[in-house]
Amino acid sequence: MMNLSRLIRRNLWFYRKPYLSVMFGVMTTTAVLTGALVVGDSVRYSLQKLAHDRLGGIRYAVPPGERFFRQELAREISVITKQAVAPAAQCGAIAINSSRNLRINQVVVTGIDQRFCDFWDHPFRTPGEEEAVISRNVAEKLGLTTGDDLLLRIQKQGGAPPDAPFAMDKKASVSIQVKVIAVAGDDGMGRFSLKSNQAAPYNIFVSLRQMSAALGLPGSANMLLAGGEKVQEPGPAFSDSALRHCWQPEDAGIHFTLLPSFPDEAIPHERAGETRMEVTTSRIFFDDNTAAVVQSVVPGCEPVLTWLVNSISWGNHATPYSFVTGV
């Protein structure tokens, strides 16, 4: 007589091959799913750690570009947003260890102050005049340790594009000598970068004051970095609104100069004594958007264009290298 338990055993034995196939299939699927979850968590953690190493407590940024603005802009935005905002000046450079005849042709030099250091969990002492904090990969490639001297040839930037005609300063680079005061690891601003890149940049941090002075732009910066708590942060729209509120004409390289009045005998009586103002840009030429805004907000604004000509001649007479102004 067959009971229930015997029936189950005979059934399992008779269908053992398909049952084993199903069991191994379930085991394999479970292993794959479990491994994918583990790998996914690991990748997510790695990406989060990489982002934290690159940015520290930085939540928003105005990335560096050709244009420089007032360092004071950071303090003004911080007052409105109630969040930490740090100015910085960043340029490319060549780093040279003269004592060992070693160099890196592409490093990132960032001028910073204490506000930048406050974004990091393990900050270093803010570099002073002729001092530098370098990343670990710079130290390894140049054979540098704390106390060593380092020569930096920084790519010269200014208010005007370097290839602009009539630009005053055509010098390609400026050199500064600094002493290494610390070597920063990945968790202490050594991997700082606004670019999502797997390769660690060659970072060198110097005094913001020395950096802007070396570039011939004292009190200027080309990058803004803002922090914020996840629960209390104002959001990008509010931060953008604060930037617009604090932005001044000099931040865009626009300068207003009050000109003397025309002599009464030089102009019609109805224009005698009127106030005149000159609007110029440190970038030599106004771009189209800036020119349109200036003309829309300054009543009676008239554009003027001056250009260099090779010569001016009349008959047998000529004079070389003159300026011609279109009004």
Coordinates of C-alpha atoms in Angstrom, one line a residue:
M1 CA 0.0 0.0 0.0
M2 CA 1.4 3.4 -1.0
N3 CA 1.2 6.3 1.4
L4 CA 1.7 10.1 0.7
S5 CA 5.4 10.3 1.7
R6 CA 6.3 7.3 -0.5
L7 CA 4.4 8.8 -3.4
I8 CA 6.3 12.1 -3.1
R9 CA 9.7 10.3 -2.9
R10 CA 8.9 8.2 -6.0
N11 CA 7.7 11.3 -7.8
L12 CA 10.9 13.2 -7.0
W13 CA 13.0 10.4 -8.2
F14 CA 11.1 9.8 -11.4
Y15 CA 11.3 13.5 -12.3
R16 CA 14.7 14.1 -10.8
K17 CA 16.3 15.4 -14.0
P18 CA 13.8 18.3 -14.7
Y19 CA 13.7 19.1 -11.0
L20 CA 17.5 19.3 -10.8
S21 CA 17.6 21.5 -13.9
V22 CA 15.0 23.9 -12.4
M23 CA 16.9 23.9 -9.1
F24 CA 20.2 24.7 -10.7
G25 CA 18.6 27.4 -12.8
V26 CA 17.1 29.1 -9.7
M27 CA 20.4 28.9 -7.9
T28 CA 22.2 30.4 -10.9
T29 CA 19.6 33.2 -11.3
T30 CA 19.8 34.0 -7.6
A31 CA 23.6 34.2 -7.6
V32 CA 23.5 36.5 -10.7
L33 CA 20.9 38.8 -9.1
T34 CA 22.7 38.9 -5.8
G35 CA 26.1 39.6 -7.5
A36 CA 24.5 42.4 -9.5
L37 CA 23.1 44.0 -6.4
V38 CA 26.4 43.8 -4.6
V39 CA 28.3 45.2 -7.7
G40 CA 25.7 47.9 -8.1
D41 CA 26.0 49.0 -4.4
S42 CA 29.8 48.9 -4.8
V43 CA 29.7 51.0 -8.0
R44 CA 27.3 53.5 -6.4
Y45 CA 29.5 53.8 -3.3
S46 CA 32.6 54.2 -5.5
L47 CA 30.9 57.0 -7.6
Q48 CA 29.7 58.7 -4.5
K49 CA 33.1 58.6 -2.9
L50 CA 34.8 59.9 -6.1
A51 CA 32.3 62.8 -6.3
H52 CA 33.0 63.6 -2.6
D53 CA 36.7 63.5 -3.2
R54 CA 36.4 65.8 -6.1
L55 CA 34.0 68.3 -4.6
G56 CA 34.0 68.0 -0.8
G57 CA 31.2 70.2 0.5
I58 CA 30.8 72.1 -2.8
R59 CA 27.3 72.0 -4.1
Y60 CA 27.2 74.7 -6.8
A61 CA 29.9 76.4 -8.9
V62 CA 30.6 79.0 -11.5
P63 CA 33.3 77.2 -13.5
P64 CA 36.5 79.0 -14.5
G65 CA 36.7 80.6 -17.9
E66 CA 38.3 83.6 -19.7
R67 CA 36.4 86.2 -17.7
F68 CA 37.5 87.5 -14.3
F69 CA 35.2 89.2 -11.8
R70 CA 35.5 90.7 -8.3
Q71 CA 36.4 88.4 -5.4
E72 CA 34.0 90.5 -3.3
L73 CA 31.2 88.9 -5.3
A74 CA 31.5 85.7 -3.3
R75 CA 30.9 87.6 0.0
E76 CA 27.9 89.4 -1.4
I77 CA 26.2 86.2 -2.6
S78 CA 27.0 84.5 0.7
V79 CA 25.1 87.2 2.6
I80 CA 22.0 86.6 0.5
T81 CA 22.0 82.8 0.3
K82 CA 23.3 82.3 3.9
Q83 CA 25.7 79.7 2.5
A84 CA 29.5 79.5 2.2
V85 CA 30.7 80.9 -1.1
A86 CA 34.4 80.9 -2.0
P87 CA 36.2 82.8 -4.8
A88 CA 39.1 81.1 -6.6
A89 CA 41.4 81.7 -9.6
Q90 CA 42.3 78.7 -11.7
C91 CA 44.8 78.5 -14.6
G92 CA 46.9 75.9 -16.4
A93 CA 50.6 75.9 -15.7
I94 CA 53.9 74.0 -15.9
A95 CA 55.4 72.7 -12.7
I96 CA 59.1 72.3 -12.4
N97 CA 61.3 70.7 -9.7
S98 CA 64.6 72.4 -10.6
S99 CA 66.7 70.4 -8.1
R100 CA 65.9 67.1 -9.8
N101 CA 65.3 68.4 -13.3
L102 CA 61.7 67.1 -13.3
R103 CA 58.6 68.8 -14.7
I104 CA 54.9 68.3 -15.4
N105 CA 53.7 70.2 -18.5
Q106 CA 50.0 70.3 -17.6
V107 CA 49.1 71.1 -14.0
V108 CA 46.1 73.0 -12.6
V109 CA 47.0 75.9 -10.3
T110 CA 44.2 77.2 -8.1
G111 CA 44.4 80.3 -6.0
I112 CA 42.5 79.8 -2.8
D113 CA 41.8 81.3 0.6
Q114 CA 40.4 79.9 3.9
R115 CA 36.9 79.7 2.5
F116 CA 37.9 77.1 0.0
C117 CA 39.7 75.0 2.6
D118 CA 36.5 75.0 4.8
F119 CA 34.7 72.8 2.1
W120 CA 36.9 69.8 3.0
D121 CA 36.7 67.2 5.8
H122 CA 40.5 67.2 6.2
P123 CA 41.7 70.6 5.2
F124 CA 45.3 71.8 5.2
R125 CA 46.6 75.2 6.3
T126 CA 45.7 77.8 3.7
P127 CA 48.8 78.6 1.6
G128 CA 50.3 82.0 2.2
E129 CA 52.5 84.1 0.0
E130 CA 55.1 81.9 -1.9
E131 CA 53.6 78.7 -0.4
A132 CA 51.7 75.8 -2.0
V133 CA 49.8 72.7 -1.2
I134 CA 50.2 70.0 -3.9
S135 CA 48.3 66.8 -4.6
R136 CA 49.8 63.4 -4.0
N137 CA 50.3 62.6 -7.7
V138 CA 52.3 65.9 -8.2
A139 CA 54.5 65.0 -5.2
E140 CA 55.2 61.5 -6.6
K141 CA 55.9 62.6 -10.2
L142 CA 58.2 65.5 -9.2
G143 CA 59.7 63.8 -6.2
L144 CA 58.6 66.6 -3.8
T145 CA 58.2 66.6 -0.1
T146 CA 57.2 69.2 2.5
G147 CA 59.7 72.0 2.5
D148 CA 60.9 71.6 -1.1
D149 CA 60.9 74.5 -3.6
L150 CA 58.7 74.4 -6.7
L151 CA 58.7 76.7 -9.8
L152 CA 55.4 77.4 -11.5
R153 CA 55.0 78.9 -15.0
I154 CA 51.3 80.0 -15.1
Q155 CA 49.6 80.6 -18.3
K156 CA 48.9 84.3 -18.3
Q157 CA 45.3 85.4 -18.4
G158 CA 43.8 88.8 -18.3
G159 CA 40.6 90.8 -18.8
A160 CA 41.0 90.7 -22.6
P161 CA 41.4 87.5 -24.7
P162 CA 45.2 86.9 -25.3
D163 CA 44.8 87.1 -29.1
A164 CA 42.8 90.3 -29.1
P165 CA 44.3 93.2 -31.1
F166 CA 45.5 96.1 -29.0
A167 CA 45.8 93.9 -25.9
M168 CA 48.3 95.5 -23.6
D169 CA 50.0 92.3 -22.2
K170 CA 51.1 89.7 -24.7
K171 CA 53.2 87.8 -22.2
A172 CA 52.4 84.1 -22.5
S173 CA 53.2 83.1 -18.9
V174 CA 54.2 84.4 -15.5
S175 CA 56.6 82.5 -13.1
I176 CA 56.3 82.2 -9.4
Q177 CA 58.5 80.3 -6.9
V178 CA 56.7 78.6 -4.0
K179 CA 57.6 76.3 -1.1
V180 CA 55.6 73.1 -0.6
I181 CA 53.9 73.2 2.8
A182 CA 51.7 70.1 2.5
V183 CA 50.8 67.1 0.3
A184 CA 47.0 66.6 -0.1
G185 CA 45.5 63.2 -0.4
D186 CA 42.3 62.4 -2.3
D187 CA 40.2 63.0 0.9
G188 CA 41.7 66.4 1.5
M189 CA 41.2 68.4 -1.6
G190 CA 44.0 66.8 -3.5
R191 CA 41.6 65.4 -6.2
F192 CA 39.5 68.6 -6.5
S193 CA 38.0 69.0 -9.9
L194 CA 34.8 70.3 -11.4
K195 CA 35.1 67.8 -14.3
S196 CA 33.9 64.2 -13.9
N197 CA 37.1 62.4 -14.8
Q198 CA 38.4 59.1 -13.6
A199 CA 42.0 60.3 -13.8
A200 CA 43.2 62.4 -10.8
P201 CA 44.2 65.9 -11.9
Y202 CA 47.7 67.3 -11.1
N203 CA 46.5 70.0 -8.5
I204 CA 48.6 72.7 -7.0
F205 CA 47.0 75.2 -4.6
V206 CA 48.5 78.7 -3.9
S207 CA 47.4 81.9 -2.3
L208 CA 44.5 83.5 -4.0
R209 CA 46.0 86.9 -3.3
Q210 CA 49.4 86.0 -4.9
M211 CA 47.7 84.3 -7.8
S212 CA 45.5 87.2 -8.8
A213 CA 48.5 89.6 -8.3
A214 CA 50.7 87.5 -10.5
L215 CA 48.1 87.5 -13.3
G216 CA 47.9 91.3 -13.0
L217 CA 44.3 91.2 -11.8
P218 CA 44.5 91.9 -8.0
G219 CA 41.2 91.3 -6.2
S220 CA 39.8 89.2 -9.1
A221 CA 38.8 85.6 -9.5
N222 CA 37.4 83.4 -12.3
M223 CA 35.6 80.8 -10.3
L224 CA 32.9 80.7 -7.6
L225 CA 32.3 77.7 -5.3
A226 CA 29.2 77.4 -3.1
G227 CA 28.4 74.9 -0.4
G228 CA 25.2 74.0 1.3
E229 CA 23.4 71.5 3.5
K230 CA 21.2 69.1 1.7
V231 CA 18.2 70.0 3.9
Q232 CA 18.7 73.7 3.9
E233 CA 20.3 74.5 0.6
P234 CA 18.6 77.3 -1.3
G235 CA 18.5 75.6 -4.7
P236 CA 20.0 76.5 -8.0
A237 CA 17.3 79.0 -9.0
F238 CA 17.8 81.0 -5.8
S239 CA 21.6 80.9 -6.2
D240 CA 21.3 82.1 -9.8
S241 CA 19.0 84.9 -8.6
A242 CA 21.5 85.9 -6.0
L243 CA 24.3 86.0 -8.6
R244 CA 22.2 88.2 -10.8
H245 CA 21.4 90.5 -7.9
C246 CA 25.0 91.0 -6.9
W247 CA 26.5 91.1 -10.5
Q248 CA 28.0 94.5 -11.2
P249 CA 29.2 96.1 -14.5
E250 CA 32.9 95.7 -13.4
D251 CA 32.3 91.9 -13.0
A252 CA 31.6 91.9 -16.8
G253 CA 34.6 94.1 -17.5
I254 CA 32.5 97.2 -18.2
H255 CA 33.7 100.6 -17.0
F256 CA 32.0 104.0 -16.9
T257 CA 34.0 107.2 -17.1
L258 CA 32.6 110.6 -16.6
L259 CA 33.9 112.9 -19.4
P260 CA 34.3 116.7 -19.2
S261 CA 31.6 118.8 -20.8
F262 CA 32.1 120.3 -24.3
P263 CA 33.2 124.0 -24.3
D264 CA 30.3 126.2 -24.9
E265 CA 31.7 127.5 -28.2
A266 CA 32.3 124.0 -29.6
I267 CA 28.7 122.8 -29.7
P268 CA 25.2 124.1 -30.2
H269 CA 23.8 126.1 -27.3
E270 CA 21.2 123.5 -26.5
R271 CA 23.9 120.9 -25.7
A272 CA 26.2 123.2 -23.7
G273 CA 27.1 121.8 -20.3
E274 CA 25.5 118.4 -20.8
T275 CA 27.0 115.4 -19.0
R276 CA 28.9 112.9 -21.1
M277 CA 30.0 109.4 -20.1
E278 CA 32.3 106.9 -21.8
V279 CA 31.5 103.2 -21.5
T280 CA 34.5 100.9 -22.2
T281 CA 35.3 97.2 -21.7
S282 CA 38.5 95.6 -20.5
R283 CA 38.0 93.0 -23.2
I284 CA 38.9 95.6 -25.9
F285 CA 35.6 94.9 -27.8
F286 CA 32.1 94.5 -26.6
D287 CA 30.5 91.2 -27.5
D288 CA 27.1 91.5 -29.2
N289 CA 25.0 90.6 -26.1
T290 CA 26.8 93.1 -23.8
A291 CA 26.7 95.8 -26.4
A292 CA 22.9 95.3 -26.8
V293 CA 22.4 95.5 -23.0
V294 CA 24.5 98.7 -22.7
Q295 CA 22.6 100.4 -25.5
S296 CA 19.3 99.4 -24.0
V297 CA 20.0 100.8 -20.5
V298 CA 22.1 103.8 -21.3
P299 CA 20.0 106.6 -22.9
G300 CA 21.5 108.1 -26.0
C301 CA 24.3 105.6 -26.1
E302 CA 26.2 105.8 -29.4
P303 CA 28.6 102.9 -30.5
V304 CA 32.1 103.8 -31.5
L305 CA 34.6 101.5 -33.2
T306 CA 38.3 102.3 -33.5
W307 CA 40.7 100.3 -35.6
L308 CA 44.4 100.4 -36.6
V309 CA 45.1 101.2 -40.3
N310 CA 48.4 100.7 -42.1
S311 CA 48.5 104.1 -43.6
I312 CA 46.5 107.2 -44.6
S313 CA 47.5 108.9 -47.8
W314 CA 46.5 112.0 -49.9
G315 CA 48.2 112.6 -53.1
N316 CA 52.0 112.2 -52.5
H317 CA 51.7 112.4 -48.8
A318 CA 51.2 109.5 -46.4
T319 CA 51.4 108.7 -42.7
P320 CA 51.7 105.1 -41.4
Y321 CA 50.0 103.3 -38.6
S322 CA 47.1 105.5 -37.6
F323 CA 43.8 104.9 -35.8
V324 CA 40.5 105.4 -37.6
T325 CA 37.3 105.8 -35.6
G326 CA 33.9 105.1 -36.9
V327 CA 31.2 107.2 -35.1

